[in-house]
Short mmCIF file of C-alpha atoms in Angstrom, two decimals:
data_model
loop_
_atom_site.label_atom_id
_atom_site.label_comp_id
_atom_site.label_asym_id
_atom_site.label_seq_id
_atom_site.Cartn_x
_atom_site.Cartn_y
_atom_site.Cartn_z
CA ALA A 1 -8.43 -19.61 -15.68
CA ASP A 2 -5.04 -18.53 -14.36
CA GLY A 3 -2.51 -20.03 -11.89
CA LEU A 4 1.06 -20.68 -10.97
CA GLU A 5 2.64 -23.80 -12.34
CA GLU A 6 6.03 -23.38 -10.68
CA LEU A 7 7.45 -21.00 -8.17
CA GLU A 8 10.97 -20.89 -6.78
CA GLN A 9 12.35 -18.02 -4.72
CA PHE A 10 15.55 -17.44 -2.77
CA THR A 11 16.32 -14.38 -0.76
CA GLN A 12 19.06 -13.55 1.73
CA GLU A 13 20.03 -10.47 3.71
CA LEU A 14 23.17 -10.04 5.76
CA ARG A 15 23.59 -7.14 8.23
CA PHE A 16 26.38 -5.88 10.43
CA SER A 17 25.53 -3.32 13.18
CA ARG A 18 27.03 -1.68 16.19
CA GLU A 19 26.02 0.86 18.82
CA ASN A 20 28.78 2.84 20.49
CA ASP A 21 28.79 4.03 24.16
CA ASP A 22 28.19 7.63 22.95
CA GLY A 23 24.85 6.51 21.31
CA MET A 24 26.15 6.42 17.71
CA PHE A 25 24.61 3.50 15.80
CA TRP A 26 25.55 2.20 12.41
CA GLN A 27 24.58 -0.75 10.19
CA ALA A 28 25.60 -2.02 6.80
CA GLY A 29 24.51 -4.97 4.76
CA MET A 30 23.83 -6.83 1.56
CA PHE A 31 20.56 -8.11 0.03
CA TYR A 32 19.95 -10.70 -2.64
CA PHE A 33 16.69 -11.97 -4.27
CA ASN A 34 16.12 -14.48 -7.06
CA SER A 35 12.79 -15.64 -8.36
CA ASP A 36 11.66 -18.00 -11.17
CA PHE A 37 8.00 -18.82 -11.78
CA THR A 38 5.64 -19.79 -14.57
CA VAL A 39 2.10 -18.47 -15.00
CA PHE A 40 -0.49 -20.27 -17.13
CA THR A 41 -3.63 -18.69 -18.64
CA ASN A 42 -6.40 -20.59 -20.31
CA PRO A 43 -8.92 -18.30 -22.13
CA PHE A 44 -10.82 -21.50 -23.27
CA PHE A 45 -11.42 -20.18 -26.77
CA VAL A 46 -7.70 -20.63 -27.63
CA ALA A 47 -5.07 -22.98 -26.29
CA GLU A 48 -3.50 -22.45 -22.93
CA SER A 49 -0.39 -20.29 -22.90
CA LYS A 50 2.39 -19.86 -20.29
CA LEU A 51 4.76 -17.10 -19.31
CA ASN A 52 8.01 -17.70 -17.46
CA HIS A 53 9.08 -14.78 -15.23
CA THR A 54 12.56 -14.42 -13.72
CA ASN A 55 13.83 -11.71 -11.46
CA GLU A 56 17.26 -11.19 -9.91
CA ALA A 57 18.01 -8.25 -7.61
CA TRP A 58 20.74 -7.38 -5.28
CA ALA A 59 21.65 -4.34 -3.09
CA VAL A 60 24.17 -2.98 -0.67
CA PHE A 61 23.20 -0.43 1.98
CA GLY A 62 24.41 1.46 5.01
CA GLN A 63 22.96 3.73 7.68
CA VAL A 64 24.32 5.85 10.53
CA SER A 65 22.42 7.42 13.48
CA LEU A 66 24.48 10.15 15.10
CA PRO A 67 23.49 12.06 18.30
CA LEU A 68 24.53 15.67 17.78
CA ASN A 69 23.71 16.52 21.37
CA ASP A 70 21.20 15.43 23.97
CA LYS A 71 18.28 16.96 21.94
CA LEU A 72 19.18 16.34 18.26
CA THR A 73 19.80 13.10 16.37
CA LEU A 74 20.84 12.94 12.72
CA VAL A 75 20.24 9.78 10.66
CA GLY A 76 21.45 9.17 7.12
CA GLY A 77 21.52 6.18 4.83
CA MET A 78 22.30 5.09 1.27
CA ARG A 79 21.40 2.04 -0.84
CA TYR A 80 22.48 0.82 -4.21
CA THR A 81 20.04 -1.51 -6.00
CA ASP A 82 20.47 -3.52 -9.17
CA ASP A 83 17.28 -5.24 -10.53
CA GLU A 84 16.83 -7.40 -13.66
CA LYS A 85 13.62 -9.07 -14.95
CA ALA A 86 12.85 -11.28 -17.97
CA VAL A 87 9.70 -12.80 -19.46
CA SER A 88 9.46 -15.50 -22.12
CA ALA A 89 6.27 -16.91 -23.57
CA ILE A 90 5.51 -20.66 -23.90
CA ASN A 91 2.92 -21.66 -26.55
CA PRO A 92 1.50 -18.17 -27.09
CA PRO A 93 -1.39 -17.75 -29.62
CA LEU A 94 0.83 -15.27 -31.54
CA PRO A 95 4.67 -15.23 -31.82
CA THR A 96 6.04 -13.31 -28.83
CA ALA A 97 9.67 -12.38 -28.41
CA PRO A 98 11.30 -12.62 -24.93
CA VAL A 99 11.53 -9.36 -23.06
CA GLN A 100 14.14 -8.23 -20.57
CA VAL A 101 14.43 -5.05 -18.47
CA LYS A 102 17.05 -3.85 -16.08
CA GLY A 103 17.48 -0.92 -13.70
CA GLU A 104 19.85 0.36 -11.12
CA GLN A 105 19.64 3.21 -8.67
CA THR A 106 21.36 4.77 -5.64
CA SER A 107 18.81 5.99 -3.13
CA PHE A 108 19.13 7.85 0.15
CA ASP A 109 17.43 9.20 3.20
CA VAL A 110 18.33 11.92 5.71
CA SER A 111 16.35 12.72 8.81
CA LEU A 112 16.72 14.91 11.90
CA MET A 113 14.90 14.34 15.20
CA TRP A 114 14.55 17.04 17.83
CA HIS A 115 13.77 15.81 21.33
CA LEU A 116 12.17 19.03 22.49
CA ASN A 117 11.19 17.65 25.93
CA ASP A 118 9.84 14.50 27.56
CA ASN A 119 6.48 15.04 25.83
CA VAL A 120 7.29 16.35 22.41
CA ASN A 121 9.49 15.08 19.56
CA LEU A 122 9.79 16.86 16.22
CA TYR A 123 11.34 15.41 13.05
CA GLY A 124 12.06 16.12 9.42
CA ARG A 125 13.04 13.74 6.64
CA VAL A 126 14.07 13.85 3.03
CA ALA A 127 14.29 10.54 1.12
CA ASN A 128 14.71 9.21 -2.36
CA GLY A 129 13.28 5.80 -3.41
CA PHE A 130 13.35 3.50 -6.42
CA ARG A 131 10.96 1.06 -8.12
CA ALA A 132 12.62 -1.24 -10.63
CA PRO A 133 11.36 -1.56 -14.22
CA THR A 134 8.69 -4.19 -14.74
CA ILE A 135 6.97 -6.36 -17.35
CA GLN A 136 3.28 -7.10 -17.82
CA GLY A 137 2.39 -10.21 -19.87
CA ARG A 138 -1.32 -10.80 -19.29
CA ASP A 139 -2.30 -9.78 -22.82
CA VAL A 140 -0.13 -12.45 -24.49
CA ALA A 141 -2.86 -15.03 -23.89
CA PHE A 142 -5.43 -12.81 -25.67
CA PHE A 143 -3.53 -12.25 -28.94
CA GLY A 144 -1.62 -9.29 -27.60
CA GLY A 145 1.93 -8.69 -26.49
CA THR A 146 3.88 -7.74 -23.41
CA SER A 147 4.27 -4.21 -22.11
CA THR A 148 6.99 -2.70 -19.98
CA ALA A 149 7.44 0.26 -17.68
CA ASP A 150 10.76 2.03 -16.99
CA ALA A 151 12.02 2.47 -13.51
CA GLU A 152 10.39 5.14 -11.32
CA THR A 153 12.03 7.26 -8.63
CA VAL A 154 10.37 9.22 -5.85
CA THR A 155 11.63 12.06 -3.72
CA SER A 156 9.71 12.78 -0.52
CA VAL A 157 9.84 15.45 2.14
CA GLU A 158 8.15 14.90 5.53
CA ALA A 159 7.95 16.86 8.77
CA GLY A 160 6.01 15.72 11.80
CA PHE A 161 5.57 15.60 15.56
CA LYS A 162 4.98 13.05 18.33
CA ILE A 163 3.25 14.38 21.45
CA SER A 164 2.31 12.61 24.69
CA SER A 165 0.75 13.86 27.92
CA ASP A 166 2.62 13.64 31.23
CA SER A 167 0.59 10.57 32.15
CA ARG A 168 0.96 9.04 28.67
CA ARG A 169 -2.82 8.72 28.58
CA ALA A 170 -2.93 10.85 25.41
CA LEU A 171 -0.69 10.22 22.37
CA ILE A 172 -0.88 12.34 19.21
CA ASN A 173 1.27 11.83 16.04
CA GLY A 174 1.07 13.99 12.97
CA ALA A 175 2.98 14.54 9.70
CA PHE A 176 2.91 16.84 6.74
CA PHE A 177 4.34 15.26 3.52
CA SER A 178 4.97 15.97 -0.10
CA TYR A 179 6.42 13.72 -2.79
CA ALA A 180 7.21 13.77 -6.50
CA ILE A 181 7.47 10.60 -8.66
CA ASP A 182 9.44 10.70 -11.84
CA ASP A 183 8.52 8.20 -14.62
CA MET A 184 5.60 7.00 -12.56
CA GLN A 185 4.55 3.37 -13.26
CA LEU A 186 0.86 2.97 -13.99
CA THR A 187 -1.49 0.27 -15.34
CA ALA A 188 -4.04 1.07 -17.98
CA VAL A 189 -6.85 -1.53 -18.10
CA GLY A 190 -10.05 -2.19 -20.03
CA GLY A 191 -11.11 -0.45 -23.21
CA ALA A 192 -12.17 -2.16 -26.48
CA MET A 193 -9.60 -4.99 -26.14
CA ASN A 194 -9.88 -5.32 -22.33
CA THR A 195 -6.11 -4.96 -22.14
CA VAL A 196 -3.74 -4.63 -19.21
CA GLN A 197 -0.93 -2.29 -20.28
CA LEU A 198 1.92 -0.76 -18.33
CA VAL A 199 2.60 2.94 -19.01
CA ASN A 200 4.92 5.60 -17.53
CA ALA A 201 3.68 9.05 -16.66
CA GLU A 202 6.17 11.83 -16.80
CA LYS A 203 5.48 12.71 -13.17
CA GLY A 204 3.13 12.17 -10.28
CA THR A 205 2.81 14.34 -7.16
CA GLY A 206 1.18 14.03 -3.75
CA VAL A 207 0.79 16.37 -0.81
CA GLY A 208 -1.06 15.74 2.42
CA PHE A 209 -1.33 15.40 6.14
CA ASP A 210 -1.66 12.36 8.45
CA LEU A 211 -2.84 12.37 12.06
CA ASP A 212 -3.42 9.55 14.53
CA ALA A 213 -4.26 9.77 18.23
CA SER A 214 -4.99 7.51 21.23
CA PHE A 215 -6.76 8.61 24.37
CA ALA A 216 -7.16 6.59 27.56
CA ILE A 217 -10.36 8.23 28.88
CA THR A 218 -10.23 5.94 31.92
CA ASP A 219 -8.16 2.89 32.74
CA ASN A 220 -10.73 0.74 30.93
CA PHE A 221 -11.93 3.08 28.14
CA ILE A 222 -9.63 3.74 25.21
CA VAL A 223 -10.42 5.74 22.07
CA THR A 224 -8.29 5.95 18.98
CA ALA A 225 -8.71 8.07 15.85
CA GLY A 226 -6.90 8.52 12.50
CA LEU A 227 -7.20 11.08 9.74
CA SER A 228 -5.51 11.37 6.36
CA ILE A 229 -5.94 14.09 3.75
CA VAL A 230 -4.02 13.85 0.50
CA ASN A 231 -4.12 15.37 -2.96
CA THR A 232 -2.53 13.30 -5.78
CA GLU A 233 -2.08 14.37 -9.41
CA ILE A 234 -0.78 12.73 -12.56
CA LYS A 235 1.35 15.19 -14.51
CA ASP A 236 1.90 14.27 -18.19
CA GLU A 237 0.41 16.47 -20.92
CA ASN A 238 0.84 13.78 -23.58
CA LEU A 239 -0.31 10.61 -21.77
CA THR A 240 -3.59 9.17 -23.12
CA VAL A 241 -5.50 5.97 -22.32
CA THR A 242 -8.50 4.18 -23.84
CA PRO A 243 -11.78 4.81 -21.97
CA CYS A 244 -14.68 2.37 -21.67
CA ASP A 245 -15.61 0.57 -24.82
CA SER A 246 -19.31 0.10 -24.12
CA GLY A 247 -20.37 3.66 -24.70
CA LEU A 248 -22.32 3.39 -21.49
CA CYS A 249 -19.93 5.33 -19.32
CA THR A 250 -19.31 9.04 -19.47
CA PRO A 251 -15.57 9.99 -19.69
CA LEU A 252 -14.94 13.47 -18.28
CA ASP A 253 -11.43 13.97 -19.71
CA GLN A 254 -10.48 15.69 -22.94
CA PRO A 255 -10.49 13.37 -25.97
CA ASP A 256 -7.48 13.24 -28.28
CA GLY A 257 -9.50 12.61 -31.47
CA ASN A 258 -8.26 9.00 -31.74
CA GLY A 259 -10.61 7.34 -29.31
CA ASN A 260 -8.40 8.01 -26.28
CA VAL A 261 -8.54 10.62 -23.52
CA PHE A 262 -5.83 12.72 -21.78
CA VAL A 263 -5.26 11.92 -18.05
CA ASN A 264 -3.10 14.88 -17.19
CA GLY A 265 -4.22 16.36 -13.81
CA ASN A 266 -6.22 13.30 -12.72
CA PRO A 267 -5.77 11.75 -9.23
CA PHE A 268 -3.95 8.48 -8.76
CA PRO A 269 -6.32 5.49 -9.20
CA GLY A 270 -7.28 3.89 -5.94
CA ALA A 271 -6.05 6.90 -3.86
CA PRO A 272 -8.83 8.40 -1.67
CA ASP A 273 -8.61 12.13 -1.07
CA ASN A 274 -9.32 11.53 2.65
CA THR A 275 -9.79 8.70 5.12
CA PHE A 276 -10.99 8.69 8.75
CA ASN A 277 -11.18 5.94 11.31
CA LEU A 278 -12.39 5.75 14.90
CA THR A 279 -12.32 2.95 17.50
CA ALA A 280 -13.61 2.74 21.05
CA ARG A 281 -12.87 -0.10 23.52
CA TYR A 282 -14.35 -0.54 26.94
CA GLY A 283 -13.18 -3.30 29.24
CA VAL A 284 -14.74 -4.60 32.42
CA PRO A 285 -12.25 -6.46 34.60
CA THR A 286 -13.49 -9.64 36.37
CA ASP A 287 -12.00 -12.04 38.81
CA SER A 288 -10.94 -14.41 36.01
CA GLY A 289 -10.40 -12.02 33.03
CA GLU A 290 -12.06 -9.22 31.17
CA LEU A 291 -15.34 -8.60 29.44
CA PHE A 292 -14.77 -6.17 26.54
CA PHE A 293 -16.84 -4.11 24.08
CA LEU A 294 -15.20 -2.83 20.91
CA ALA A 295 -16.60 -0.66 18.10
CA ASP A 296 -14.89 0.68 15.01
CA TRP A 297 -15.99 3.04 12.19
CA ALA A 298 -14.12 3.96 8.98
CA ARG A 299 -14.92 6.38 6.20
CA GLN A 300 -13.21 6.81 2.82
CA GLY A 301 -13.51 9.98 0.64
CA LYS A 302 -13.65 10.26 -3.15
CA THR A 303 -11.62 7.55 -4.89
CA ASN A 304 -11.12 7.36 -8.65
CA PHE A 305 -10.97 3.70 -9.85
CA LEU A 306 -9.19 4.16 -13.25
CA LEU A 307 -6.58 6.43 -14.83
CA TYR A 308 -9.24 8.40 -16.61
CA GLU A 309 -12.14 10.17 -14.83
CA SER A 310 -15.79 9.40 -15.60
CA ALA A 311 -19.23 10.01 -14.16
CA GLU A 312 -19.44 6.35 -13.19
CA TYR A 313 -16.07 4.81 -12.21
CA PHE A 314 -15.48 6.33 -8.75
CA SER A 315 -16.71 6.05 -5.15
CA ASP A 316 -17.43 8.76 -2.62
CA GLY A 317 -18.42 8.50 0.99
CA ASN A 318 -17.72 4.80 1.59
CA GLN A 319 -18.15 3.90 5.26
CA GLU A 320 -18.31 0.75 7.39
CA THR A 321 -19.05 0.04 11.07
CA GLY A 322 -18.01 -3.00 13.09
CA VAL A 323 -18.58 -4.25 16.63
CA ARG A 324 -17.04 -6.96 18.75
CA VAL A 325 -18.13 -8.15 22.21
CA GLY A 326 -16.21 -10.88 24.03
CA TYR A 327 -14.56 -12.32 27.05
CA ILE A 328 -10.83 -12.81 27.70
CA LEU A 329 -9.81 -15.37 30.29
CA GLY A 330 -6.70 -14.73 32.42
CA ALA A 331 -3.63 -13.20 30.79
CA ASN A 332 -5.10 -13.56 27.26
CA GLU A 333 -5.14 -17.36 27.58
CA TRP A 334 -8.31 -17.69 25.50
CA GLU A 335 -11.01 -15.50 24.05
CA ILE A 336 -14.52 -15.96 22.85
CA ALA A 337 -16.34 -13.13 20.99
CA VAL A 338 -19.35 -12.24 18.91
CA PHE A 339 -18.55 -9.87 16.05
CA GLY A 340 -20.41 -7.92 13.39
CA ARG A 341 -18.91 -6.42 10.25
CA ASN A 342 -20.65 -3.77 8.16
CA ILE A 343 -23.47 -3.84 10.60
CA THR A 344 -25.37 -1.06 8.83
CA ASP A 345 -25.20 -3.12 5.64
CA GLU A 346 -23.61 -0.34 3.53
CA GLU A 347 -23.04 -1.10 -0.18
CA ASN A 348 -19.65 0.45 -0.97
CA LEU A 349 -18.12 0.42 -4.45
CA LYS A 350 -14.59 -0.92 -4.39
CA GLY A 351 -13.72 -0.94 -8.11
CA GLY A 352 -14.88 -1.43 -11.65
CA ILE A 353 -14.26 -3.17 -15.01
CA ASP A 354 -14.78 -1.02 -18.10
CA PHE A 355 -14.65 -3.61 -20.86
CA ASN A 356 -18.02 -3.93 -22.56
CA ASN A 357 -20.44 -2.97 -19.76
CA ASN A 358 -20.52 -0.84 -16.65
CA THR A 359 -19.34 -3.49 -14.17
CA ALA A 360 -18.69 -2.70 -10.50
CA PHE A 361 -17.69 -4.77 -7.56
CA ASP A 362 -18.57 -3.81 -3.96
CA ASN A 363 -17.85 -4.78 -0.36
CA GLU A 364 -19.14 -7.71 1.71
CA PRO A 365 -22.68 -7.42 3.06
CA ARG A 366 -23.49 -7.43 6.78
CA ILE A 367 -21.78 -10.31 8.55
CA TRP A 368 -22.32 -11.70 12.07
CA GLY A 369 -20.08 -14.34 13.54
CA LEU A 370 -18.52 -16.06 16.54
CA THR A 371 -14.83 -16.57 17.17
CA PHE A 372 -12.87 -18.62 19.67
CA ARG A 373 -9.12 -18.23 20.21
CA LYS A 374 -6.78 -20.24 22.40
CA ASN A 375 -3.15 -19.27 23.15
CA TRP A 376 -0.72 -21.87 24.45
CA GLY A 377 2.48 -21.16 26.37
CA TYR A 378 1.10 -19.14 29.24
#
């Protein structure tokens, strides 16, 4: 059993901004965040333990958008972030020393937008981001210790387009992207001790393409579609993790001779190599409102669940279909609808636990329901 015993947070952001007559826009600001909370864990076979987490972060930032001419706009920004975290154990089963981590980073982004014509915009962007160091204390309650991960930074490059038809009945957006993460923060779970440990990979990379589109076939019939293709890769020749302890799963990675396996070259956990979604909505106007029919379909490609690869802990070809039929009165004053989720009753794997058996958890089964919504203020 786990839960929060106390939670206090305070956050504040202050911004100053201005737009000049020539179209130049700038903003600058400050950000502050402070958090203090206590987590309790009761394994039941030992006494309950508690962990107190504190986090203080602050930042200053600025951004400028500058029209170079009537076609080109240049945007640039910078941000300095300072982040500090600490964890101390209360009544742990084994003595546990307090842990503190701190990180600071100056990040930036630069983008250029080209207004080619009234129907086409092109853009490019280079950005650098920062994730502060962090602490994981879950294992303290199970005779373990805390683990930490150093700060990670990511540099990304993106180029894309936004296209619309003259009538605006067709909209298409697309982007090519590539990013590299230094000191990538990852979580290694499971194994013989069913641990939850933070680790840093030397590098992680991703490259891909996103596309989304909307088409008004008629005034009442609208179709949308989205596609994403991405290849991710962990790059660290020395990083090893513990595979399943049960002996029931089949690790596919090279063993290191000490019961661990190398994860260099593996995809990011939980990152599908492709996704696709499609929706179609048809509305029938009436004297008092609209009768509508809505259907959606989504598919997810191969997704690895853990840091290591195995013949068991992944999914491939997950798909789900939903429908919704309803009536809207007036200007969206109220709505009543019948809906169905996962109407083909697909069983899609969503994740796994590799402690002492091959455990998987999947999606919700087929669900049918009725909703009623009322909006006030019309």
